[in-house]
Structure formats: structure tokens, C-alpha cells
PDB file of C-alpha atoms in Angstrom:
ATOM      1  CA  UNK A   1     172.718 156.230-108.175  1.00 45.00           C
ATOM      2  CA  UNK A   2     172.173 158.088-111.292  1.00 48.00           C
ATOM      3  CA  UNK A   3     170.282 156.484-113.573  1.00 54.00           C
ATOM      4  CA  UNK A   4     172.878 154.636-115.917  1.00 75.00           C
ATOM      5  CA  UNK A   5     175.144 153.693-112.518  1.00 90.00           C
ATOM      6  CA  UNK A   6     174.221 149.958-111.436  1.00 97.00           C
ATOM      7  CA  UNK A   7     172.248 149.761-109.164  1.00 97.00           C
ATOM      8  CA  UNK A   8     174.494 146.917-107.005  1.00 97.00           C
ATOM      9  CA  UNK A   9     175.789 150.757-106.008  1.00 95.00           C
ATOM     10  CA  UNK A  10     179.914 149.855-107.214  1.00 96.00           C
ATOM     11  CA  UNK A  11     179.571 153.353-109.796  1.00 95.00           C
ATOM     12  CA  UNK A  12     180.185 151.499-112.835  1.00 95.00           C
ATOM     13  CA  UNK A  13     177.899 151.803-115.751  1.00 96.00           C
ATOM     14  CA  UNK A  14     175.251 148.724-115.445  1.00 97.00           C
ATOM     15  CA  UNK A  15     176.020 147.276-118.504  1.00 96.00           C
ATOM     16  CA  UNK A  16     179.713 146.690-117.563  1.00 96.00           C
ATOM     17  CA  UNK A  17     178.624 145.624-114.078  1.00 97.00           C
ATOM     18  CA  UNK A  18     175.583 143.448-113.293  1.00 98.00           C
ATOM     19  CA  UNK A  19     174.167 143.631-116.741  1.00 97.00           C
ATOM     20  CA  UNK A  20     177.555 141.409-118.327  1.00 97.00           C
ATOM     21  CA  UNK A  21     176.438 138.887-115.744  1.00 98.00           C
ATOM     22  CA  UNK A  22     172.470 139.238-116.316  1.00 98.00           C
ATOM     23  CA  UNK A  23     173.344 139.119-120.228  1.00 97.00           C
ATOM     24  CA  UNK A  24     175.214 135.904-119.459  1.00 96.00           C
ATOM     25  CA  UNK A  25     178.328 137.601-121.368  1.00 96.00           C
ATOM     26  CA  UNK A  26     180.317 136.640-118.100  1.00 96.00           C
ATOM     27  CA  UNK A  27     179.899 134.806-114.639  1.00 96.00           C
ATOM     28  CA  UNK A  28     180.038 136.535-111.044  1.00 98.00           C
ATOM     29  CA  UNK A  29     184.050 135.608-109.886  1.00 97.00           C
ATOM     30  CA  UNK A  30     183.337 136.083-106.420  1.00 98.00           C
ATOM     31  CA  UNK A  31     180.358 135.828-103.875  1.00 98.00           C
ATOM     32  CA  UNK A  32     180.066 139.678-103.746  1.00 98.00           C
ATOM     33  CA  UNK A  33     179.672 139.792-107.306  1.00 98.00           C
ATOM     34  CA  UNK A  34     177.394 137.255-107.020  1.00 98.00           C
ATOM     35  CA  UNK A  35     175.381 138.986-104.108  1.00 98.00           C
ATOM     36  CA  UNK A  36     175.066 142.186-106.043  1.00 98.00           C
ATOM     37  CA  UNK A  37     173.803 140.935-109.790  1.00 98.00           C
ATOM     38  CA  UNK A  38     171.078 139.236-107.615  1.00 98.00           C
ATOM     39  CA  UNK A  39     169.866 142.794-105.531  1.00 98.00           C
ATOM     40  CA  UNK A  40     170.664 144.113-109.050  1.00 98.00           C
ATOM     41  CA  UNK A  41     168.484 141.340-110.356  1.00 98.00           C
ATOM     42  CA  UNK A  42     165.386 142.159-107.836  1.00 98.00           C
ATOM     43  CA  UNK A  43     165.972 145.247-109.084  1.00 97.00           C
ATOM     44  CA  UNK A  44     165.387 145.078-112.291  1.00 97.00           C
ATOM     45  CA  UNK A  45     162.710 142.300-111.495  1.00 97.00           C
ATOM     46  CA  UNK A  46     164.540 139.665-113.725  1.00 98.00           C
ATOM     47  CA  UNK A  47     163.914 136.820-111.986  1.00 98.00           C
ATOM     48  CA  UNK A  48     164.928 134.573-114.869  1.00 97.00           C
ATOM     49  CA  UNK A  49     168.777 135.553-113.686  1.00 98.00           C
ATOM     50  CA  UNK A  50     167.189 134.743-110.404  1.00 98.00           C
ATOM     51  CA  UNK A  51     166.636 131.634-110.416  1.00 98.00           C
ATOM     52  CA  UNK A  52     169.531 130.553-112.803  1.00 97.00           C
ATOM     53  CA  UNK A  53     172.058 131.749-110.326  1.00 98.00           C
ATOM     54  CA  UNK A  54     169.760 129.595-107.203  1.00 98.00           C
ATOM     55  CA  UNK A  55     171.476 126.485-105.789  1.00 98.00           C
ATOM     56  CA  UNK A  56     169.850 123.463-107.917  1.00 96.00           C
ATOM     57  CA  UNK A  57     169.289 122.482-104.295  1.00 97.00           C
ATOM     58  CA  UNK A  58     167.182 124.982-102.593  1.00 98.00           C
ATOM     59  CA  UNK A  59     165.934 126.770-106.264  1.00 97.00           C
ATOM     60  CA  UNK A  60     162.190 127.319-105.904  1.00 97.00           C
ATOM     61  CA  UNK A  61     159.743 125.829-109.156  1.00 96.00           C
ATOM     62  CA  UNK A  62     159.003 129.743-109.643  1.00 95.00           C
ATOM     63  CA  UNK A  63     159.245 132.975-108.735  1.00 96.00           C
ATOM     64  CA  UNK A  64     157.638 136.203-108.787  1.00 95.00           C
ATOM     65  CA  UNK A  65     158.144 139.270-107.928  1.00 96.00           C
ATOM     66  CA  UNK A  66     156.250 142.066-106.444  1.00 94.00           C
ATOM     67  CA  UNK A  67     156.119 145.007-109.726  1.00 92.00           C
ATOM     68  CA  UNK A  68     155.382 147.040-106.540  1.00 94.00           C
ATOM     69  CA  UNK A  69     158.738 146.583-105.118  1.00 95.00           C
ATOM     70  CA  UNK A  70     161.241 149.283-105.292  1.00 96.00           C
ATOM     71  CA  UNK A  71     164.618 148.885-104.076  1.00 97.00           C
ATOM     72  CA  UNK A  72     166.361 151.301-103.284  1.00 97.00           C
ATOM     73  CA  UNK A  73     170.069 150.893-101.949  1.00 97.00           C
ATOM     74  CA  UNK A  74     172.481 147.752-100.658  1.00 98.00           C
ATOM     75  CA  UNK A  75     174.632 147.935 -98.504  1.00 97.00           C
ATOM     76  CA  UNK A  76     177.501 144.887 -98.092  1.00 98.00           C
ATOM     77  CA  UNK A  77     178.378 144.376 -93.920  1.00 97.00           C
ATOM     78  CA  UNK A  78     180.864 141.849 -94.213  1.00 97.00           C
ATOM     79  CA  UNK A  79     181.793 139.014 -96.212  1.00 98.00           C
ATOM     80  CA  UNK A  80     183.352 135.292 -95.556  1.00 98.00           C
ATOM     81  CA  UNK A  81     185.688 133.138 -98.382  1.00 98.00           C
ATOM     82  CA  UNK A  82     183.837 133.661-101.214  1.00 97.00           C
ATOM     83  CA  UNK A  83     186.632 134.696-103.310  1.00 96.00           C
ATOM     84  CA  UNK A  84     188.016 132.704-106.543  1.00 90.00           C
ATOM     85  CA  UNK A  85     190.243 130.233-104.401  1.00 94.00           C
ATOM     86  CA  UNK A  86     186.859 129.193-102.318  1.00 97.00           C
ATOM     87  CA  UNK A  87     184.001 126.475-102.516  1.00 97.00           C
ATOM     88  CA  UNK A  88     181.611 128.475 -99.899  1.00 98.00           C
ATOM     89  CA  UNK A  89     181.338 132.594 -99.041  1.00 98.00           C
ATOM     90  CA  UNK A  90     178.731 134.043 -97.022  1.00 98.00           C
ATOM     91  CA  UNK A  91     177.706 137.790 -97.741  1.00 98.00           C
ATOM     92  CA  UNK A  92     176.075 139.538 -95.082  1.00 98.00           C
ATOM     93  CA  UNK A  93     174.268 142.726 -96.012  1.00 98.00           C
ATOM     94  CA  UNK A  94     171.212 145.535 -95.615  1.00 97.00           C
ATOM     95  CA  UNK A  95     169.222 145.902 -98.856  1.00 97.00           C
ATOM     96  CA  UNK A  96     166.771 148.500 -98.285  1.00 97.00           C
ATOM     97  CA  UNK A  97     163.398 149.349-100.055  1.00 97.00           C
ATOM     98  CA  UNK A  98     160.483 151.828-100.050  1.00 95.00           C
ATOM     99  CA  UNK A  99     159.871 151.616 -96.398  1.00 94.00           C
ATOM    100  CA  UNK A 100     161.730 149.631 -95.182  1.00 96.00           C
ATOM    101  CA  UNK A 101     164.932 147.166 -95.124  1.00 96.00           C
ATOM    102  CA  UNK A 102     166.228 143.416 -95.428  1.00 95.00           C
ATOM    103  CA  UNK A 103     169.089 142.523 -93.562  1.00 97.00           C
ATOM    104  CA  UNK A 104     170.648 138.926 -94.434  1.00 97.00           C
ATOM    105  CA  UNK A 105     173.497 136.621 -94.403  1.00 98.00           C
ATOM    106  CA  UNK A 106     173.297 134.773 -98.047  1.00 98.00           C
ATOM    107  CA  UNK A 107     175.586 131.592 -98.589  1.00 98.00           C
ATOM    108  CA  UNK A 108     176.421 130.638-101.593  1.00 98.00           C
ATOM    109  CA  UNK A 109     178.313 127.496-103.427  1.00 98.00           C
ATOM    110  CA  UNK A 110     180.099 127.334-106.539  1.00 97.00           C
ATOM    111  CA  UNK A 111     178.297 124.185-108.573  1.00 95.00           C
ATOM    112  CA  UNK A 112     180.254 123.439-112.335  1.00 93.00           C
ATOM    113  CA  UNK A 113     182.764 126.339-111.186  1.00 93.00           C
ATOM    114  CA  UNK A 114     179.897 129.174-110.594  1.00 96.00           C
ATOM    115  CA  UNK A 115     178.753 130.833-107.766  1.00 98.00           C
ATOM    116  CA  UNK A 116     174.853 130.389-107.187  1.00 98.00           C
ATOM    117  CA  UNK A 117     173.014 131.367-103.581  1.00 98.00           C
ATOM    118  CA  UNK A 118     171.987 128.968-101.670  1.00 98.00           C
ATOM    119  CA  UNK A 119     170.173 130.348 -99.032  1.00 98.00           C
ATOM    120  CA  UNK A 120     170.363 132.689 -96.442  1.00 96.00           C
ATOM    121  CA  UNK A 121     169.277 133.958 -92.361  1.00 95.00           C
ATOM    122  CA  UNK A 122     168.289 136.907 -91.049  1.00 92.00           C
ATOM    123  CA  UNK A 123     170.390 138.021 -88.163  1.00 85.00           C
ATOM    124  CA  UNK A 124     167.707 140.903 -86.952  1.00 72.00           C
ATOM    125  CA  UNK A 125     165.786 137.923 -85.953  1.00 63.00           C
ATOM    126  CA  UNK A 126     168.336 135.824 -83.896  1.00 48.00           C
TER     127      UNK A 126
END
């Protein structure tokens, strides 16, 4: 990843990739795009975006992000549904951080036409 490339791992500049979602200039068109933008928000410690894109049913009242956490990469392992033609979807991913990684299968739904994160489980713990 270069200093200008998006943290989500796509080759575009942050401003043209996840940055436009974070700024509210566009909405993520797929569950995978929302997952990538949420990862980038964790990298950039954008708690406001994370809360805004969390399902109202499962959203915490507040989110305290650890300033010491250093995310180092995202790998999308699989997706089901989650396109413009679906109302739900899942994204399985591995997010690496300094000292380890997180493997999660996240669930997404559309609320008022916009993709939101519902919850996730951890396949490595099954």
C-alpha cells in the first residue's frame, strides 16, 4: 500500500475509493464495498462513519477505538449476495494488524436503501 492508496487494499487513491463514502459523497453500492470502507474507517479511526454504517438494531451507543491498534491489511475471503440486487449479504475477510489477524464473517442488510453492518461471527472459533 502506498501512502496515497486506499487502506482497503484496492489500487485507487483513498479519496476516490473509501474516502468518498467516509465523506458522505456516495454510499457503498455493495456489502463488500461497505466492508472495505468500514475497514478503512478502522484504519483511520473514523468512529462516526462506523456508527453511521452500523445497523440501528445492533449499533453500540458509542465506539472507543484503540489509538495503539495498527491495521496492516485486508483480505476478502468470500462473499454471498450483497449486490445491488440483494437485501442481505455476507463478507468473510481477514484483517491483519500488528501482532495478529482477525477472521470474521460479517452480515450486512439494506436499511432505507443503504448497506449497513449487522454483526459478525468468527469462523476460526467455530
